[in-house]
């Protein structure tokens, strides 16, 4: 992910009370909320996203099994 997005992810988890160790839980919950939107809404949101691919870094997370399964089915 872009370095700026990585910083924003870390900042959001701390701001929302998850802390840095709660990053994976924060992402899983965000994905779960996202997948509860009507399909046409989230497909449109993903199709319109514009994420620059330069200056990228790795960020490791684990996603809840049921959320991962729903992502794979989508």
Backbone as a ProteinNet text record, in pm:
[ID]
protein_1_A
[PRIMARY]
XXXXXXXXXXXXXXXXXXXXXXXXXXXXXXXXXXXXXXXXXXXXXXXXXXXXXXXXXXXXXXXXXXXXXXXXXX
[TERTIARY]
83.9	0	89	36.5	115.9	151.9	268.6	316.2	216.4	157.4	60.3	-61	-107	-220.8	-184.7	-62.8	-14.9	-19.1	27.8	26.2	-117.7	-207.3	-347.2	-413.7	-380.4	-433.5	-389.8	-263.2	-212.1	-272.6	-285.2	-343.3	-489.5	-565.5	-707	-724.7	-641.1	-657.4	-629.5	-531.5	-500.9	-611.4	-652.9	-757.8	-888.7	-920	-1046.8	-1035.9	-921.2	-905.8	-864.2	-825.8	-783.3	-636.2	-558.7	-415.1	-350.6	-217.2	-147.8	-167.8	-186.8	-209.4	-349.9	-438.8	-575.5	-598.6	-490.6	-500.5	-577.2	-546.6	-615	-763.3	-796.8	-938.1	-1009.1	-944.2	-1001.2	-1028.2	-932.6	-948.7	-1059.3	-1062.8	-1168.4	-1306.5	-1320.6	-1449.4	-1486.8	-1388.7	-1416	-1460	-1392.3	-1430.7	-1569.9	-1599.3	-1731.4	-1839.5	-1816.5	-1912.4	-1927.2	-1815.2	-1814	-1895.5	-1876.8	-1946.3	-2094.8	-2137.9	-2280.4	-2355.3	-2280.1	-2343.6	-2403.5	-2503.5	-2554.4	-2441	-2437.3	-2327	-2301	-2406.5	-2384.3	-2313.3	-2333	-2267.7	-2118.1	-2079.6	-1937.1	-1860.7	-1926.1	-1859.7	-1827.9	-1920.4	-1899	-1785.1	-1781.4	-1677.6	-1538.9	-1528.8	-1400.6	-1359	-1452.4	-1421.8	-1374.5	-1422.1	-1386.4	-1263.6	-1212.2	-1097.9	-973.3	-890.5	-767.3	-653.5	-584.4	-475.2	-344.1	-260.2	-131.1	-44.3	27.1	106.3	253.9	290.8	429.8	451.8	574.8	611.1	530	522.7	443.4	528	459.9	521.4	429.1	482.1	400.1	343.4	221.8	157.5	85.8	122.4	67.2	-51.1	-158.6	-279.8	-334.5	-418.8	-494.3	-641.8	-718.7	-861.1	-939.8	-1047.7	-1134.4	-1173.9	-1178.5	-1205.6	-1336.1	-1443	-1571.8	-1569.1	-1497.8	-1485.7	-1403.6	-1294.4	-1211	-1292.2	-1372	-1455.6	-1553.3	-1615.4	-1710.1	-1639.8	-1515.9	-1439.2	-1411.5	-1373.9	-1343.5	-1466.3	-1582.8	-1705.9	-1758	-1710.4	-1761	-1694.8
-116.2	0	123.2	236.5	358.9	395.2	450.1	486.3	576.1	670.9	761.4	683.4	585.7	505.3	423.4	373.8	298.4	386.6	510.3	603.1	630.3	651.7	679.3	560.4	439.3	318.7	312.6	332.2	328.7	439.6	557.2	670	641.2	587.5	557.5	454.3	350.5	247	302.9	389.8	450.7	547.8	632.8	732.2	667.8	552.7	486.6	390.2	390.9	313.8	169.2	129.2	-7.8	-27	77.8	66.8	-2.1	-2.2	-65.1	-215.3	-276.3	-421	-458.7	-362.3	-388.4	-360.1	-338.4	-303	-408	-535.7	-642.1	-646.4	-625.5	-624.8	-506.3	-389.9	-270.7	-296.5	-355.5	-384	-486.3	-592.2	-693.1	-631.8	-547.3	-483.2	-386.7	-314.5	-222.7	-300	-410.8	-493.7	-552.9	-596.1	-651.6	-546.3	-424.2	-315.7	-288	-285.6	-260.1	-365.5	-491.4	-600.4	-605.3	-535.1	-530.3	-428.1	-342.9	-249.6	-327.7	-271.6	-338.6	-356.2	-470.9	-503.5	-394.6	-339.4	-237.2	-113.9	-87.8	26.9	3.1	-114.8	-135.2	-165.6	-226.2	-249.5	-114.5	-22.2	112.5	183	169	233.7	178.4	48.7	-12.8	25.4	22.7	54.9	198.8	288.1	429.3	465.9	374.1	408.4	426.2	517.5	547.1	548	436	422.6	424.4	524.9	528.2	409	353.7	234.3	264.4	391.9	424.8	440.8	430.8	447.4	354.1	226.7	131.7	59	14.6	-61.1	-176.5	-277.4	-389.6	-359.5	-401.1	-389.8	-521.4	-590.4	-723.2	-714.6	-780.9	-790.6	-931.9	-968.8	-1093.3	-1055.2	-1123.5	-1093	-1211.2	-1181.6	-1286.5	-1383.4	-1511.1	-1615.2	-1592.7	-1558.6	-1539.4	-1417.7	-1312.3	-1194.6	-1230.9	-1304.6	-1346.4	-1430.8	-1520.5	-1606.5	-1523.3	-1424.6	-1337.7	-1254.2	-1211.7	-1137.9	-1225.7	-1349.7	-1442.8	-1473.9	-1475.5	-1506.3	-1387	-1270	-1146.3	-1120.8
0	0	0	-48.1	-44.1	100.7	119.9	254.1	326.6	255.1	319	369.9	293.1	334.9	458.6	462.7	579.7	704.1	689.6	802.1	845.6	749	780.7	849.3	806.5	870.4	1016.1	1041	1177.5	1262.1	1204.7	1276.8	1313	1218.1	1242	1352.2	1352.8	1455.8	1594.4	1605.7	1735.6	1774.6	1681	1708.7	1752.6	1695.4	1726.2	1844	1912	2034.4	2015.5	1895.9	1871.2	1906.1	1896.2	1916.5	1797.4	1795.2	1682.3	1679	1791.8	1794.3	1748.1	1741	1697.9	1550.6	1477.7	1336.1	1256.3	1275.7	1201.4	1235.1	1361.4	1401.5	1336	1332.6	1270.6	1122.5	1052.1	908.8	887.8	969.1	955.8	975.4	1077.3	1102.6	990.5	937.2	826.5	701.9	672.8	558.6	578.1	699	728.3	704.2	753.3	729.3	580	509.8	366.8	291.8	327.5	257.7	289.9	393.3	425.3	340.9	270.7	178	61.9	-5.2	-124.9	-225.6	-292.9	-383.3	-486.8	-543.2	-645.8	-588.9	-462	-398.3	-380.8	-326	-302.1	-429.2	-526.5	-655	-719.4	-711.7	-764.7	-690.2	-559.5	-479.7	-513.9	-530.6	-563.9	-705	-798	-937.3	-951.9	-866.3	-875.7	-792.9	-714.2	-630	-715.7	-673	-745.7	-645.1	-634	-538.5	-615.3	-588.4	-657.6	-617.2	-712.4	-685.4	-663.7	-660.2	-633.1	-482.8	-439.6	-299.1	-208.6	-244.6	-167.7	-64	41.2	149.8	184.6	248.4	294.7	431.9	452.7	583.1	607	709.9	735.7	830.7	790	871.5	858.7	952.4	938.1	941.4	858.6	845.6	899.3	969.3	1022.4	911.1	942.3	843.4	768.8	839.9	772.7	680.4	718.4	632.7	509	528	415.2	316.9	368.1	283.3	202.1	266.7	195.2	88.9	117.1	16.6	-104.3	-79.8	-188.2	-272.7	-210.5	-281.7	-360.4	-330.1	-394.2	-526.6
[MASK]
++++++++++++++++++++++++++++++++++++++++++++++++++++++++++++++++++++++++++

